Amino acid sequence: MSKTTAVDTAASGWTVAARHRRSNLLQRLGLGAAVALVVTPMIGWRICLAWFAAYGLMQGLELLAFARVNRDGDGKVPLWGRVTACLSLFASASLFGSLSIPMWLIGGPLGGVCAALMLPALMLFSMINSPRSKSILVSSLTPPMLYLLAVPFLAAWFGAPPPLVMTAAAAVVLVIFFTIISWQKMSEATENQMRAHAEAERLRVKAEESLVAHTAFLAAIGHDLRTPIGAILTGAAELQALDANSRSNAHLITDAGLMMKALLDDLLDHSKIGAGRMTVEAVDFDLRATLAQTLRLWRGPIEAKGLKLRVEGAARMPRSVKGDAMRIRQVMNNLMSNAVKFTPQGRITLRLDAWAEEPSGYCVLLEVQDTGPGMTGDQLARLFNPFDQTAEGVSARYGGSGLGLAISRDLVELMGGRLTARSAPGQGASFTVSLSLPFGENAAPILVPGDDSRLDIALALAARPLAAGPDAGTPPAVPQDADVSPTAETADQTDDDRPLRLLVVDDHDINRRAVQLILQPLGCDIVTAADGMIALERCAETVFDVIFMDVRMPELDGRETTRRLRAEGGPNARTPVVAVTADTAPEDVAACQAAGMAYFVSKPLTPPALLGALQHVLDDSAQAAEIAAA
């Protein structure tokens, strides 16, 4: 709940009215100046100037009288403070209404008519500036009421006939009555409005807390579900090498596992976007290479379905731009996936266009068009609704959660662009992504693992120098008498025939077994550790070629374990550490990099992703050794 709403709801009518009057100080001064200016021709500028000066002084005294309640609320204001404040209000209203006396004396009956018009206006202004407080209303409304009650007597003094005097008296009573009734109605409406605002704020805070809890719950469940999904995919990959019947069963298991993973990823992305926690980054990358890699991944599925792929305008694409390559790939993969899914025959066309918009960068258009059945106007209107498949039976026939397009639209909007769709029955569908991408510098192609599942994880830690512990920089110096990693020049390098020594650190036994199942056929010597402390003990005993480190672990997580490994300067201080985690947000990748991790692979683990990570860090280690030898 916001502070202002909480204070206004809890405060008494006295505090609310006092603060309301303070906020309308300039209005009161403006009204006084206008009235003085209007009556100047009637009573003279000297009287009006003196009156306005006195009125301004009274406003200053009122500010002083209400200073404490405006600062601390009414709970700390003693009785004498309230009396003083009410007296200041009474004096200020009395001074304002006193202008009606010279109007009668100098202007005669016509001046009295002007005074009779001015006083109800003053009463209305006093009523508006006294919400919910009877004491402030009485203090500011009593003087103009008394001046108005004097109108019938002044009229009689100036010789008005009795019937006219009686009519004037009745009119005065009616004005006073309706003013009080109006104040009561206004106060009730103000109080109801404040209660409604307070309730709305309470519900908003409750909804935000519920959303945060829901997002945290989904993240925890998602993290736990990736472990069995990874084991399913790993086991299915191992069954591929058996007989034809086993391969058929393995394909079924793999398809089911990948579908579970895709649904889980979409659900977590949707939850993160809804909670406002999804972020996009702006780094230099090669847009042409990114799109080319995306197309390469889809050529196989497109040809396998008997479709044709046509690419137009590739030459117009800029190379070096600044943006979020991972999210662009995610959006394009989703659009290509939908095009392949819903196109039974014909072709899929990728139209590319870009032009420079000086001095900011490029305007980029990415259009995916298919020759599928198309959509009706009603289906187009529902296309980007989460969980809405736009037609009955779509989920059962094609799979999916109905979240892909909604997530893609939100991601494009987070990047400052737009995702639009055009379609008609029998005429296919066309999806267009429009983005503004700033000029980039020294952009390198974005590499992706050989993974056939989630394709939005760039290897952000690839080819980066290892950090040297918390202070990062150059790796720590290794003592002369200490063993060092086989990636450096050591005596261990003389034994070229020994198997790779790998350390797998994960608090979940299924994950450790999955990694062993994937890598043991390579003849690797694999050591496992169930937590960070055990991993540090293993690293003090044995020199490893590569360490696979789970990020989320109890007591000592993977990042802190890596920081200690780098800082202690032991035999594995320079050994490549591959981060293994389900947390794939840019800030999570950056945290792994800062901890000294050299590479990144996402859960659930798949054989292509794990083998690709191993190959990459070994290639990097070999290059580093060559550079050191030179």
XYZ file of C-alpha atoms in Angstrom:
630
model
C 0.000 0.000 0.000
C 1.321 3.421 -0.861
C 2.316 5.715 1.962
C -0.037 8.513 0.927
C -3.077 6.255 0.753
C -2.280 4.636 4.071
C -1.877 7.988 5.824
C -5.029 9.522 4.318
C -7.123 6.473 5.200
C -5.930 6.270 8.802
C -5.988 10.042 9.466
C -8.965 11.774 11.030
C -11.155 14.264 9.214
C -9.271 17.051 11.042
C -5.940 16.033 9.497
C -7.415 15.505 6.043
C -9.141 18.916 6.054
C -6.023 20.675 7.381
C -3.862 19.208 4.658
C -6.498 19.998 2.061
C -6.520 23.643 3.140
C -2.728 23.770 2.954
C -2.807 22.462 -0.612
C -5.364 25.154 -1.551
C -3.465 28.096 -0.057
C -2.717 29.658 -3.445
C -6.358 29.281 -4.459
C -7.483 31.182 -1.349
C -4.977 33.966 -1.975
C -6.063 34.128 -5.609
C -9.720 34.314 -4.617
C -8.984 37.100 -2.139
C -7.067 39.099 -4.756
C -9.900 38.664 -7.280
C -12.566 39.820 -4.813
C -10.486 42.845 -3.783
C -9.993 43.790 -7.418
C -13.703 43.444 -8.183
C -14.894 45.672 -5.338
C -12.152 48.313 -5.788
C -14.386 50.576 -7.956
C -17.026 50.492 -5.224
C -15.050 51.017 -2.006
C -11.685 52.366 -3.226
C -8.243 50.898 -3.681
C -6.894 51.943 -0.266
C -9.476 49.923 1.660
C -9.095 46.967 -0.722
C -5.282 46.993 -0.508
C -5.336 47.151 3.288
C -7.925 44.395 3.395
C -5.906 42.097 1.119
C -2.718 42.677 3.106
C -4.539 41.734 6.299
C -6.041 38.670 4.592
C -2.607 37.493 3.423
C -1.289 37.898 6.972
C -4.153 35.768 8.276
C -3.273 33.001 5.789
C 0.273 32.990 7.120
C -0.974 32.706 10.692
C -3.197 29.808 9.650
C -0.177 28.003 8.180
C 1.679 28.409 11.465
C -1.314 27.208 13.459
C -1.655 24.051 11.330
C 2.088 23.418 10.877
C 2.237 20.660 13.486
C -0.810 18.766 12.270
C 0.442 18.992 8.694
C 3.795 17.581 9.798
C 2.879 14.959 12.415
C -0.836 14.303 12.024
C -3.458 15.143 14.613
C -2.379 12.473 17.098
C 0.344 14.705 18.604
C -1.554 18.021 18.556
C -2.706 19.113 22.033
C -6.112 20.654 22.684
C -4.757 24.202 22.837
C -3.162 23.633 19.416
C -6.510 22.681 17.934
C -8.216 25.659 19.544
C -5.544 27.992 18.170
C -5.967 26.527 14.680
C -9.760 26.916 14.827
C -9.432 30.512 16.022
C -7.109 31.291 13.126
C -9.698 29.863 10.719
C -12.474 31.886 12.360
C -10.420 35.075 12.172
C -9.495 34.503 8.518
C -13.114 33.825 7.503
C -14.305 36.810 9.563
C -11.846 39.086 7.782
C -12.913 37.820 4.372
C -16.619 38.256 5.134
C -16.060 41.697 6.696
C -15.661 43.104 3.196
C -19.457 42.906 2.915
C -19.866 45.693 5.529
C -18.211 48.514 3.531
C -20.025 47.170 0.482
C -23.332 47.851 2.262
C -22.225 51.150 3.790
C -20.646 52.603 0.644
C -22.613 50.882 -2.118
C -26.019 51.023 -0.497
C -28.693 48.462 -1.449
C -26.903 47.627 -4.711
C -23.697 47.057 -2.784
C -25.720 44.872 -0.424
C -26.862 42.762 -3.379
C -23.207 42.296 -4.355
C -22.371 41.325 -0.773
C -25.283 38.863 -0.702
C -23.821 37.190 -3.808
C -20.264 37.150 -2.459
C -21.057 35.568 0.914
C -22.674 32.327 -0.428
C -19.654 31.932 -2.701
C -17.421 32.260 0.376
C -19.539 29.659 2.194
C -19.252 27.266 -0.745
C -15.471 27.719 -0.815
C -15.268 27.091 2.961
C -17.353 23.940 2.569
C -15.107 22.566 -0.179
C -11.992 23.229 1.923
C -13.330 21.410 5.007
C -13.818 17.765 3.955
C -14.684 15.332 6.783
C -13.992 17.848 9.620
C -16.908 19.449 11.461
C -14.661 21.614 13.632
C -12.876 23.138 10.629
C -16.221 23.558 8.837
C -17.772 25.388 11.806
C -14.696 27.584 12.273
C -14.541 28.672 8.617
C -18.280 28.679 7.834
C -19.666 30.498 10.882
C -18.405 34.026 10.002
C -19.862 34.172 6.461
C -23.099 32.626 7.814
C -23.375 35.420 10.416
C -22.673 38.063 7.771
C -25.312 36.489 5.545
C -27.825 36.359 8.402
C -27.302 40.086 8.792
C -28.555 40.720 5.232
C -32.309 40.886 6.159
C -31.554 43.343 9.026
C -29.385 45.544 6.814
C -32.101 45.457 4.150
C -34.670 46.624 6.744
C -32.256 49.344 7.910
C -32.054 50.621 4.344
C -35.864 50.805 4.173
C -36.821 47.563 2.474
C -40.531 46.603 2.918
C -41.288 43.795 5.414
C -42.331 41.206 2.766
C -38.976 41.679 1.025
C -37.139 41.388 4.335
C -38.976 38.137 5.128
C -38.174 36.743 1.681
C -34.511 37.653 2.114
C -34.440 35.954 5.522
C -35.986 32.773 4.091
C -33.499 32.751 1.225
C -30.602 33.119 3.670
C -31.861 30.171 5.757
C -32.196 28.023 2.623
C -28.651 28.872 1.489
C -27.252 27.930 4.901
C -29.287 24.712 5.039
C -28.266 23.508 1.576
C -24.629 24.416 2.239
C -24.555 22.173 5.313
C -26.357 19.327 3.518
C -23.954 19.600 0.584
C -20.958 19.437 2.941
C -22.348 16.265 4.515
C -22.869 14.603 1.137
C -19.429 15.700 -0.047
C -17.757 14.346 3.089
C -19.502 10.999 2.730
C -18.463 10.779 -0.928
C -14.877 11.701 -0.053
C -14.727 9.099 2.686
C -16.203 6.406 0.430
C -13.733 7.291 -2.299
C -10.816 7.060 0.110
C -12.048 3.695 1.362
C -12.347 2.482 -2.233
C -8.823 3.671 -3.017
C -7.496 1.996 0.109
C -9.242 -1.263 -0.739
C -7.995 -1.140 -4.326
C -4.455 -0.536 -3.076
C -4.760 -3.412 -0.617
C -5.971 -5.727 -3.369
C -3.156 -4.560 -5.670
C -0.514 -5.297 -3.046
C -2.117 -8.658 -2.314
C -2.171 -9.511 -6.033
C 1.491 -8.533 -6.407
C 2.474 -10.642 -3.407
C 0.461 -13.546 -4.777
C 2.102 -13.156 -8.190
C 5.566 -13.097 -6.642
C 4.783 -16.213 -4.616
C 3.291 -17.894 -7.677
C 6.353 -17.049 -9.766
C 8.706 -18.336 -7.067
C 6.669 -21.535 -6.804
C 6.779 -22.083 -10.572
C 10.516 -21.392 -10.649
C 11.126 -23.947 -7.895
C 8.880 -26.541 -9.533
C 10.476 -25.828 -12.917
C 13.941 -26.308 -11.488
C 12.947 -29.627 -9.927
C 11.151 -30.847 -13.059
C 14.187 -30.277 -15.262
C 16.059 -33.030 -13.433
C 13.725 -35.921 -14.361
C 13.165 -34.468 -17.848
C 16.929 -34.413 -18.374
C 17.182 -38.015 -17.230
C 14.377 -39.015 -19.610
C 16.094 -37.379 -22.579
C 19.477 -38.844 -21.663
C 18.103 -42.346 -21.250
C 16.213 -42.090 -24.538
C 19.393 -40.990 -26.317
C 21.213 -44.075 -25.034
C 18.430 -46.351 -26.319
C 18.983 -45.048 -29.859
C 21.937 -47.406 -30.287
C 19.872 -50.564 -29.657
C 17.583 -52.515 -31.983
C 14.915 -50.967 -34.213
C 12.105 -51.545 -31.714
C 14.107 -49.868 -28.959
C 14.900 -46.959 -31.257
C 11.198 -46.512 -31.963
C 10.450 -46.447 -28.248
C 13.362 -44.071 -27.691
C 11.960 -41.662 -30.304
C 8.606 -41.721 -28.518
C 10.255 -41.008 -25.148
C 12.391 -38.246 -26.665
C 9.407 -36.557 -28.306
C 7.456 -36.686 -25.042
C 10.427 -35.352 -23.072
C 11.004 -32.484 -25.491
C 7.304 -31.606 -25.397
C 7.397 -31.540 -21.580
C 10.465 -29.331 -21.673
C 8.940 -26.922 -24.208
C 5.741 -26.622 -22.167
C 7.740 -26.022 -18.994
C 9.904 -23.366 -20.640
C 6.878 -21.528 -22.034
C 5.096 -21.640 -18.687
C 8.116 -20.241 -16.828
C 8.673 -17.502 -19.422
C 5.005 -16.516 -19.258
C 5.123 -16.387 -15.469
C 8.313 -14.310 -15.504
C 6.840 -11.823 -17.994
C 3.656 -11.536 -15.940
C 5.695 -10.772 -12.824
C 7.686 -8.084 -14.653
C 10.949 -10.000 -14.142
C 11.737 -10.736 -17.773
C 14.621 -8.607 -19.038
C 16.346 -8.128 -22.367
C 19.946 -7.104 -22.894
C 21.717 -4.948 -25.454
C 25.061 -6.399 -26.557
C 26.891 -6.432 -29.862
C 26.173 -9.428 -32.095
C 26.158 -10.484 -35.742
C 22.536 -10.380 -36.931
C 23.285 -12.183 -40.210
C 25.005 -15.043 -38.426
C 22.208 -15.291 -35.875
C 19.529 -15.572 -38.574
C 21.663 -18.011 -40.577
C 22.056 -20.278 -37.545
C 18.300 -20.158 -36.981
C 17.601 -21.155 -40.578
C 20.082 -24.018 -40.446
C 18.195 -25.506 -37.530
C 14.908 -25.451 -39.482
C 16.056 -26.659 -42.884
C 15.911 -30.284 -41.737
C 12.348 -30.218 -40.309
C 11.122 -28.226 -43.330
C 12.616 -30.664 -45.855
C 11.445 -33.678 -43.810
C 7.867 -32.427 -44.149
C 8.224 -31.925 -47.892
C 8.023 -28.133 -47.717
C 10.150 -25.560 -49.480
C 12.056 -22.775 -47.741
C 12.525 -19.448 -49.479
C 14.649 -16.612 -48.084
C 14.357 -13.085 -49.502
C 16.427 -10.001 -48.709
C 19.226 -11.658 -46.738
C 21.778 -9.361 -48.356
C 20.057 -6.328 -46.838
C 20.595 -7.554 -43.291
C 23.251 -5.641 -41.301
C 25.968 -7.590 -39.564
C 26.962 -5.673 -36.466
C 24.014 -4.573 -34.337
C 23.259 -4.192 -30.644
C 20.413 -6.122 -29.044
C 19.381 -9.395 -27.411
C 20.362 -12.202 -29.800
C 18.948 -14.903 -27.528
C 15.476 -13.346 -27.464
C 15.487 -12.663 -31.202
C 16.349 -16.325 -31.797
C 13.605 -17.374 -29.392
C 10.999 -15.314 -31.257
C 12.153 -16.466 -34.707
C 12.248 -20.104 -33.596
C 8.687 -19.816 -32.353
C 7.467 -18.264 -35.612
C 9.310 -20.851 -37.724
C 7.978 -23.658 -35.523
C 4.389 -22.450 -35.982
C 4.878 -22.095 -39.733
C 6.182 -25.675 -40.034
C 3.514 -26.995 -37.677
C 0.519 -25.468 -39.475
C 1.671 -25.820 -43.110
C 0.751 -29.218 -44.572
C 2.159 -28.420 -48.006
C 3.676 -25.589 -49.992
C 6.442 -23.328 -48.754
C 7.633 -21.134 -45.921
C 9.089 -17.760 -46.833
C 11.387 -15.686 -44.675
C 11.436 -12.075 -45.899
C 14.147 -9.852 -44.499
C 14.509 -6.112 -44.829
C 16.545 -3.451 -43.057
C 17.547 0.163 -43.556
C 19.669 2.610 -41.659
C 17.967 5.213 -39.493
C 20.644 7.745 -38.697
C 21.919 8.353 -36.138
C 20.316 5.640 -34.015
C 20.815 2.415 -35.938
C 18.806 0.083 -38.155
C 15.125 -0.571 -38.651
C 14.786 -4.343 -39.152
C 11.781 -6.268 -40.489
C 11.618 -10.076 -40.147
C 8.592 -11.688 -41.799
C 7.673 -15.390 -41.696
C 4.978 -16.340 -44.217
C 3.430 -19.773 -44.772
C 0.941 -21.370 -47.135
C -1.128 -22.991 -44.424
C -4.933 -22.905 -43.991
C -4.945 -19.317 -42.694
C -7.116 -17.888 -39.949
C -10.459 -16.142 -39.599
C -10.845 -12.662 -38.159
C -11.997 -14.108 -34.845
C -8.937 -16.357 -34.660
C -6.659 -13.416 -35.420
C -8.259 -11.405 -32.611
C -7.492 -14.230 -30.146
C -4.104 -15.118 -31.569
C -1.935 -13.528 -28.875
C -4.102 -14.527 -25.905
C -2.196 -16.808 -23.503
C -3.388 -20.446 -23.450
C -5.810 -19.740 -26.331
C -5.305 -22.163 -29.231
C -7.881 -20.195 -31.344
C -9.608 -23.425 -32.465
C -10.831 -26.654 -30.921
C -8.508 -29.622 -31.256
C -5.382 -27.613 -32.047
C -3.612 -28.669 -28.858
C -4.470 -32.336 -29.327
C -3.410 -32.325 -32.979
C -0.317 -30.139 -32.917
C 0.668 -29.934 -29.240
C 1.797 -26.807 -27.462
C 0.440 -24.656 -24.657
C -0.872 -21.654 -26.568
C 1.796 -19.491 -24.945
C 4.402 -19.235 -27.702
C 2.956 -16.289 -29.623
C 1.965 -14.421 -26.451
C 5.524 -14.779 -25.131
C 6.990 -13.778 -28.501
C 4.857 -10.641 -28.630
C 5.855 -9.655 -25.092
C 9.540 -10.269 -25.833
C 9.408 -8.150 -28.988
C 7.701 -5.354 -27.057
C 10.349 -5.582 -24.325
C 12.909 -5.029 -27.083
C 10.993 -1.937 -28.206
C 9.461 -3.508 -31.305
C 6.171 -4.928 -32.558
C 4.914 -8.351 -33.617
C 1.931 -8.285 -35.988
C -0.002 -10.969 -37.866
C -1.968 -11.015 -41.125
C -4.076 -13.901 -42.381
C -7.229 -14.934 -44.191
C -8.892 -18.335 -44.611
C -7.131 -20.319 -47.315
C -4.380 -17.713 -47.771
C -1.838 -18.740 -45.158
C -0.499 -16.513 -42.407
C 2.219 -13.892 -42.152
C 3.964 -12.763 -38.964
C 6.139 -9.636 -38.997
C 8.662 -8.592 -36.358
C 9.744 -4.959 -36.523
C 12.718 -3.876 -34.423
C 14.985 -0.878 -34.067
C 18.519 -2.101 -33.390
C 21.357 0.331 -32.641
C 24.642 0.113 -34.505
C 26.997 -2.459 -33.014
C 30.758 -2.661 -32.729
C 33.013 -5.708 -33.013
C 30.079 -8.089 -33.169
C 30.852 -11.803 -33.114
C 28.535 -14.607 -34.227
C 26.317 -15.964 -31.477
C 27.051 -19.667 -31.038
C 24.467 -22.128 -29.807
C 24.894 -25.642 -28.465
C 24.002 -28.639 -30.572
C 20.773 -28.998 -28.674
C 17.517 -29.941 -30.357
C 15.335 -28.437 -27.634
C 15.363 -24.862 -26.305
C 17.297 -22.660 -28.721
C 17.323 -19.336 -26.948
C 20.407 -19.872 -24.780
C 23.496 -18.314 -26.262
C 26.832 -19.421 -24.927
C 27.418 -16.079 -23.285
C 30.445 -17.269 -21.382
C 32.248 -18.714 -24.383
C 35.832 -17.664 -25.103
C 35.970 -15.460 -21.998
C 39.051 -15.378 -19.727
C 38.568 -17.043 -16.376
C 37.975 -14.796 -13.385
C 40.459 -14.794 -10.534
C 38.016 -15.027 -7.712
C 35.931 -12.171 -6.312
C 38.216 -9.460 -7.572
C 38.356 -10.935 -11.089
C 41.126 -10.095 -13.433
C 43.973 -12.508 -14.160
C 43.973 -16.021 -12.738
C 45.909 -16.477 -9.520
C 49.521 -17.505 -9.679
C 50.095 -21.190 -8.959
C 52.927 -22.140 -6.573
C 55.941 -23.807 -8.216
C 55.641 -26.993 -6.198
C 51.898 -27.432 -6.709
C 50.147 -29.617 -9.213
C 48.224 -27.703 -11.843
C 45.456 -28.465 -14.263
C 46.299 -30.570 -17.313
C 45.293 -27.532 -19.367
C 48.620 -25.916 -18.417
C 52.182 -27.107 -18.993
C 52.731 -29.825 -16.400
C 54.225 -33.233 -16.080
C 50.751 -34.655 -16.537
C 50.822 -33.572 -20.170
C 53.405 -36.200 -20.977
C 50.750 -38.885 -20.620
C 48.682 -38.197 -23.722
C 46.865 -41.513 -23.555
C 45.203 -41.080 -20.192
C 41.402 -40.592 -20.164
C 39.832 -37.210 -19.494
C 39.356 -36.538 -15.814
C 35.979 -34.914 -15.173
C 34.388 -33.722 -11.932
C 30.579 -33.638 -11.872
C 29.137 -31.565 -9.001
C 25.381 -31.765 -8.427
C 23.240 -32.215 -5.345
C 20.814 -34.474 -7.229
C 21.831 -38.063 -7.882
C 19.783 -38.283 -11.090
C 21.715 -35.426 -12.646
C 25.063 -36.962 -11.709
C 24.032 -40.297 -13.178
C 22.739 -38.616 -16.350
C 26.087 -36.913 -16.954
C 27.910 -40.176 -16.323
C 25.615 -41.988 -18.766
C 26.399 -39.437 -21.490
C 30.156 -39.119 -20.979
C 31.311 -42.565 -19.860
C 31.082 -44.013 -23.405
C 33.854 -41.549 -24.279
C 36.146 -43.333 -21.834
C 36.191 -40.429 -19.372
C 37.351 -40.851 -15.793
C 34.423 -39.300 -13.913
C 34.424 -38.259 -10.245
C 31.207 -36.946 -8.642
C 30.470 -34.671 -5.701
C 27.108 -34.036 -4.052
C 27.831 -30.492 -2.855
C 30.318 -27.648 -3.080
C 32.345 -28.571 -0.004
C 32.925 -32.112 -1.272
C 33.839 -30.663 -4.674
C 36.561 -28.500 -3.115
C 37.921 -31.555 -1.325
C 38.012 -33.517 -4.586
C 39.739 -30.586 -6.321
C 42.436 -30.548 -3.646
C 43.147 -34.256 -4.240
C 42.966 -34.651 -8.039
C 43.717 -32.590 -11.132
C 40.706 -32.437 -13.469
C 40.411 -31.450 -17.112
C 36.858 -30.075 -16.842
C 34.446 -29.468 -13.973
C 30.661 -29.552 -14.507
C 29.209 -27.435 -11.692
C 25.545 -27.236 -10.718
C 24.704 -23.649 -9.780
C 21.875 -24.222 -7.307
C 23.078 -26.328 -4.400
C 22.382 -26.135 -0.650
C 24.955 -24.717 1.770
C 27.588 -23.819 -0.859
C 26.215 -23.039 -4.305
C 28.094 -23.522 -7.568
C 29.133 -19.889 -8.018
C 30.600 -19.592 -4.528
C 32.336 -22.949 -4.956
C 33.925 -21.687 -8.180
C 35.002 -18.431 -6.535
C 36.739 -20.353 -3.749
C 38.322 -22.723 -6.265
C 39.812 -19.777 -8.170
C 40.902 -17.872 -5.074
C 42.612 -20.772 -3.284
C 45.149 -21.268 -6.079
C 45.122 -25.057 -5.848
C 45.749 -27.612 -8.586
C 42.408 -26.819 -10.264
C 42.527 -23.023 -9.998
C 42.600 -22.723 -13.797
C 40.456 -25.742 -14.696
C 37.462 -24.799 -16.898
C 34.202 -24.856 -14.961
C 30.982 -25.379 -16.932
C 27.903 -23.916 -15.252
C 24.960 -26.351 -15.279
C 21.678 -24.698 -14.302
C 18.091 -23.997 -15.210
C 18.550 -20.265 -14.568
C 19.140 -18.821 -18.042
C 18.392 -15.118 -17.573
C 21.170 -12.717 -18.675
C 21.808 -11.664 -15.087
C 22.252 -15.318 -14.082
C 24.730 -15.879 -16.917
C 26.610 -12.726 -15.907
C 26.775 -13.938 -12.293
C 28.278 -17.245 -13.453
C 30.843 -15.382 -15.535
C 31.757 -13.120 -12.610
C 32.280 -16.194 -10.415
C 34.878 -17.549 -12.846
C 32.852 -20.064 -14.818
C 34.003 -20.545 -18.393
C 30.927 -21.951 -20.096
C 27.208 -22.435 -19.700
C 24.851 -25.354 -20.381
C 21.182 -25.330 -19.466
C 19.010 -27.917 -17.808
C 17.496 -30.284 -18.657
C 20.732 -31.746 -19.944
C 20.771 -33.361 -23.363
C 23.665 -35.291 -24.915
C 24.285 -32.747 -27.743
C 24.412 -29.817 -25.310
C 26.704 -31.581 -22.837
C 29.054 -32.951 -25.486
C 29.143 -29.570 -27.206
C 30.085 -27.865 -23.937
C 32.854 -30.406 -23.295
C 34.254 -30.000 -26.804
C 34.214 -26.227 -26.553
C 36.094 -25.938 -23.262
C 38.655 -28.519 -24.400
C 39.247 -26.569 -27.613
C 39.655 -23.364 -25.612
C 42.067 -25.094 -23.247
C 44.118 -26.403 -26.169
C 44.307 -22.925 -27.701
C 45.350 -21.435 -24.368
C 48.098 -24.043 -24.028
C 49.384 -23.269 -27.537
C 49.462 -19.557 -26.772
C 51.316 -20.212 -23.495
C 53.846 -22.437 -25.263
C 54.477 -19.808 -27.931
